Coordinates of C-alpha atoms in Angstrom, one line a residue:
M1 CA -52.0 6.9 -38.5
S2 CA -54.2 5.9 -35.7
E3 CA -55.6 8.4 -33.2
T4 CA -56.2 7.6 -29.5
N5 CA -58.7 9.7 -27.5
T6 CA -58.4 10.0 -23.8
I7 CA -61.5 9.4 -21.7
R8 CA -61.7 11.4 -18.5
P9 CA -64.4 12.3 -16.0
A10 CA -66.4 15.4 -16.9
V11 CA -67.2 16.3 -13.3
A12 CA -65.7 15.3 -9.9
T13 CA -69.1 14.8 -8.4
P14 CA -69.8 11.1 -8.1
M15 CA -72.9 9.6 -9.7
L16 CA -74.8 6.4 -8.8
L17 CA -75.6 5.8 -12.5
G18 CA -75.0 8.5 -15.0
E19 CA -77.0 8.1 -18.2
C20 CA -78.3 9.9 -21.3
P21 CA -75.6 12.6 -21.9
L22 CA -77.1 15.3 -24.1
W23 CA -75.2 18.3 -25.5
H24 CA -77.2 21.6 -25.8
A25 CA -75.3 23.4 -28.6
E26 CA -77.0 26.8 -28.0
Q27 CA -76.2 26.8 -24.3
Q28 CA -72.9 25.0 -24.8
T29 CA -74.0 22.8 -21.9
L30 CA -74.0 19.1 -21.3
Y31 CA -77.1 17.6 -19.6
W32 CA -77.4 14.1 -18.2
V33 CA -79.4 12.1 -15.6
D34 CA -78.5 10.0 -12.6
I35 CA -81.2 7.4 -12.5
P36 CA -81.0 6.0 -8.9
G37 CA -79.8 9.4 -7.7
K38 CA -83.1 10.8 -9.0
A39 CA -81.5 13.9 -10.5
V40 CA -80.9 15.8 -13.7
H41 CA -77.4 17.4 -13.9
S42 CA -75.7 19.9 -16.2
L43 CA -72.2 21.1 -16.9
H44 CA -71.1 24.3 -18.7
P45 CA -67.5 23.4 -19.5
A46 CA -66.4 26.9 -20.4
S47 CA -67.2 28.2 -16.9
N48 CA -67.0 24.8 -15.1
T49 CA -70.5 25.4 -13.8
F50 CA -72.2 22.3 -12.4
R51 CA -76.0 22.4 -11.7
S52 CA -78.4 19.8 -10.4
W53 CA -82.2 19.4 -10.2
P54 CA -83.7 16.7 -7.9
M55 CA -86.5 14.6 -9.3
A56 CA -89.4 12.9 -7.6
S57 CA -88.7 9.6 -9.2
E58 CA -86.0 8.0 -11.4
P59 CA -85.3 9.9 -14.7
G60 CA -84.4 7.5 -17.5
A61 CA -83.9 9.9 -20.3
I62 CA -84.1 13.6 -21.3
A63 CA -84.7 15.6 -24.5
L64 CA -84.3 19.2 -25.5
C65 CA -87.4 21.3 -26.0
K66 CA -88.2 25.0 -26.5
E67 CA -90.0 25.0 -23.2
G68 CA -87.1 23.3 -21.3
I69 CA -85.9 19.8 -20.7
L70 CA -88.3 16.9 -21.3
V71 CA -87.7 14.3 -18.6
A72 CA -88.9 10.6 -18.8
L73 CA -89.4 9.7 -15.2
R74 CA -90.6 6.4 -13.7
M75 CA -93.9 8.1 -12.9
G76 CA -94.4 9.7 -16.4
L77 CA -93.2 12.5 -18.6
A78 CA -92.5 16.0 -17.3
M79 CA -91.0 19.3 -18.4
L80 CA -88.2 20.8 -16.4
D81 CA -87.6 24.6 -16.4
V82 CA -83.9 24.9 -15.8
N83 CA -84.2 28.5 -14.7
S84 CA -86.9 28.2 -12.1
G85 CA -86.4 24.5 -11.3
E86 CA -90.1 23.9 -11.8
L87 CA -91.1 20.4 -13.0
K88 CA -94.4 20.3 -14.8
A89 CA -96.1 16.9 -15.2
L90 CA -97.2 16.2 -18.8
S91 CA -98.5 12.6 -18.7
Y92 CA -98.6 9.6 -16.4
A93 CA -96.7 6.4 -17.2
P94 CA -98.8 3.8 -19.1
Y95 CA -97.3 0.9 -17.2
N96 CA -97.1 -0.6 -13.7
T97 CA -94.6 1.6 -12.0
A98 CA -93.8 -1.0 -9.4
E99 CA -91.9 -3.1 -12.0
L100 CA -91.4 -0.8 -15.0
R101 CA -89.9 2.6 -15.7
Y102 CA -88.8 4.7 -18.7
N103 CA -85.2 4.1 -19.8
D104 CA -83.1 5.3 -22.7
G105 CA -84.6 7.8 -25.1
R106 CA -83.8 10.0 -28.1
V107 CA -85.4 12.5 -30.5
D108 CA -85.7 11.8 -34.2
A109 CA -85.2 14.3 -37.1
A110 CA -88.9 15.0 -37.1
G111 CA -89.0 16.0 -33.5
R112 CA -90.6 12.8 -32.1
F113 CA -89.3 11.6 -28.7
W114 CA -88.6 7.9 -28.7
V115 CA -88.2 6.2 -25.3
G116 CA -87.9 2.6 -24.2
S117 CA -88.7 1.0 -20.9
I118 CA -87.1 -1.4 -18.5
F119 CA -88.7 -4.4 -16.9
E120 CA -86.9 -4.4 -13.5
P121 CA -87.6 -8.1 -12.5
R122 CA -85.7 -9.0 -15.7
S123 CA -87.5 -12.3 -15.8
R124 CA -89.0 -11.8 -19.2
P125 CA -89.1 -9.2 -22.1
G126 CA -91.8 -7.1 -20.3
A127 CA -90.6 -3.7 -21.6
T128 CA -91.4 -2.0 -24.8
L129 CA -90.7 1.0 -27.1
Y130 CA -92.8 4.2 -27.2
S131 CA -92.8 7.4 -29.3
V132 CA -94.3 10.7 -28.4
T133 CA -95.6 13.0 -31.2
K134 CA -97.3 16.3 -30.3
G135 CA -98.1 15.0 -26.8
K136 CA -99.5 11.7 -28.0
L137 CA -97.9 8.5 -26.6
L138 CA -97.8 5.5 -28.9
D139 CA -96.7 1.9 -27.9
H140 CA -94.9 0.3 -30.8
E141 CA -95.1 -3.1 -29.1
Q142 CA -91.5 -4.1 -29.5
P143 CA -90.7 -6.4 -26.5
A144 CA -87.4 -6.2 -24.6
T145 CA -86.2 -6.6 -21.1
V146 CA -84.0 -3.5 -20.9
S147 CA -84.6 -1.2 -23.8
N148 CA -81.4 0.8 -24.5
G149 CA -79.1 2.3 -27.2
L150 CA -81.6 4.3 -29.3
A151 CA -80.0 6.0 -32.3
F152 CA -80.8 7.0 -35.8
S153 CA -78.9 6.5 -39.1
P154 CA -77.8 9.7 -40.9
D155 CA -80.3 9.2 -43.6
N156 CA -83.1 8.6 -41.0
R157 CA -84.1 5.3 -42.6
T158 CA -82.9 3.1 -39.7
I159 CA -83.5 3.1 -35.9
Y160 CA -81.0 1.2 -33.7
R161 CA -82.0 -0.2 -30.3
S162 CA -80.3 -2.6 -27.9
D163 CA -81.7 -5.0 -25.4
T164 CA -79.0 -5.1 -22.7
T165 CA -80.3 -8.3 -21.1
S166 CA -80.2 -10.3 -24.3
H167 CA -76.8 -8.8 -25.3
T168 CA -78.3 -7.8 -28.7
V169 CA -78.4 -4.7 -30.9
F170 CA -81.3 -4.5 -33.3
A171 CA -81.9 -2.4 -36.4
Y172 CA -85.3 -1.4 -37.7
D173 CA -86.3 0.0 -41.0
Y174 CA -87.9 3.4 -40.3
D175 CA -90.4 5.7 -42.0
L176 CA -89.5 9.1 -40.6
E177 CA -92.5 11.0 -42.2
H178 CA -95.1 8.7 -40.5
G179 CA -93.0 7.6 -37.5
K180 CA -93.5 3.9 -38.3
L181 CA -91.2 1.0 -37.7
G182 CA -90.6 -1.6 -40.4
A183 CA -88.7 -4.9 -40.4
R184 CA -86.4 -5.7 -37.5
R185 CA -83.1 -7.4 -37.9
V186 CA -80.2 -8.3 -35.6
L187 CA -77.3 -6.0 -36.1
R188 CA -75.0 -7.7 -33.5
E189 CA -75.5 -10.3 -30.8
F190 CA -72.7 -10.3 -28.2
S191 CA -71.5 -13.4 -26.4
Q192 CA -73.0 -14.0 -23.0
T193 CA -70.2 -16.5 -22.1
R194 CA -68.1 -15.1 -19.2
D195 CA -64.7 -16.0 -20.4
D196 CA -61.6 -14.1 -21.6
S197 CA -63.4 -13.0 -24.8
Y198 CA -66.4 -11.4 -22.9
I199 CA -66.7 -7.7 -23.8
G200 CA -69.9 -6.8 -21.9
R201 CA -73.5 -6.0 -22.7
P202 CA -74.7 -3.2 -25.0
D203 CA -76.0 -0.2 -23.2
G204 CA -76.2 3.4 -24.5
G205 CA -75.6 4.0 -28.2
T206 CA -75.1 6.6 -30.9
V207 CA -74.3 7.0 -34.6
D208 CA -71.5 8.9 -36.0
S209 CA -71.5 11.1 -39.2
E210 CA -70.4 8.2 -41.3
G211 CA -73.3 6.0 -40.1
A212 CA -71.3 3.7 -37.8
Y213 CA -73.2 2.6 -34.6
W214 CA -71.3 3.0 -31.4
C215 CA -72.4 1.4 -28.1
A216 CA -71.1 1.6 -24.5
M217 CA -70.5 -1.9 -23.2
M218 CA -71.7 -2.4 -19.7
E219 CA -69.4 -4.6 -17.7
G220 CA -66.9 -4.4 -20.6
G221 CA -65.4 -1.0 -19.9
R222 CA -65.2 -0.1 -23.6
L223 CA -66.9 1.4 -26.6

């Protein structure tokens, strides 16, 4: 028997571009960002409490930390204290902020924060993929135009990543202990032809408990 899930808005407040939904199990709270809206938002479903923290520049991704919420902003990495609202700068962006910014990110099982970038002119694959380990930023030199869809396999041996502009989802062999990427392969390349079979471009992604990769299809209105 098949099961159909109903998708409905989590909040009534409109967003310009809601991204990077992240569930905080201890707080029973959902966090996410509005990139062009320059804000981090949260929702506590049990009490229907909605909160918002304005950012100085566009937030592309967030991660949970003991100290608060790590925010990957256009201008660099910062730590948000959700109680006081204080935003503490941690590092400046390693790129030209006039044409690049941090985009989708995710934490691996060893606690590393992985975050891709987006090359806003979209004229070439000028973006890349970074990891942050104990405050040290490393460029893994993996070109893309719009880095998106970061996710990890249940056995932590594979990293998934999409390039929205090229309509492609990639899979990398992964050494979790050392934080190193191995061979890259194409997991799925979606058609760019705008006809009746067009299902959109791969954007955000995640992996379920059985190891299947799910991605939200921009312009396709589907998962």
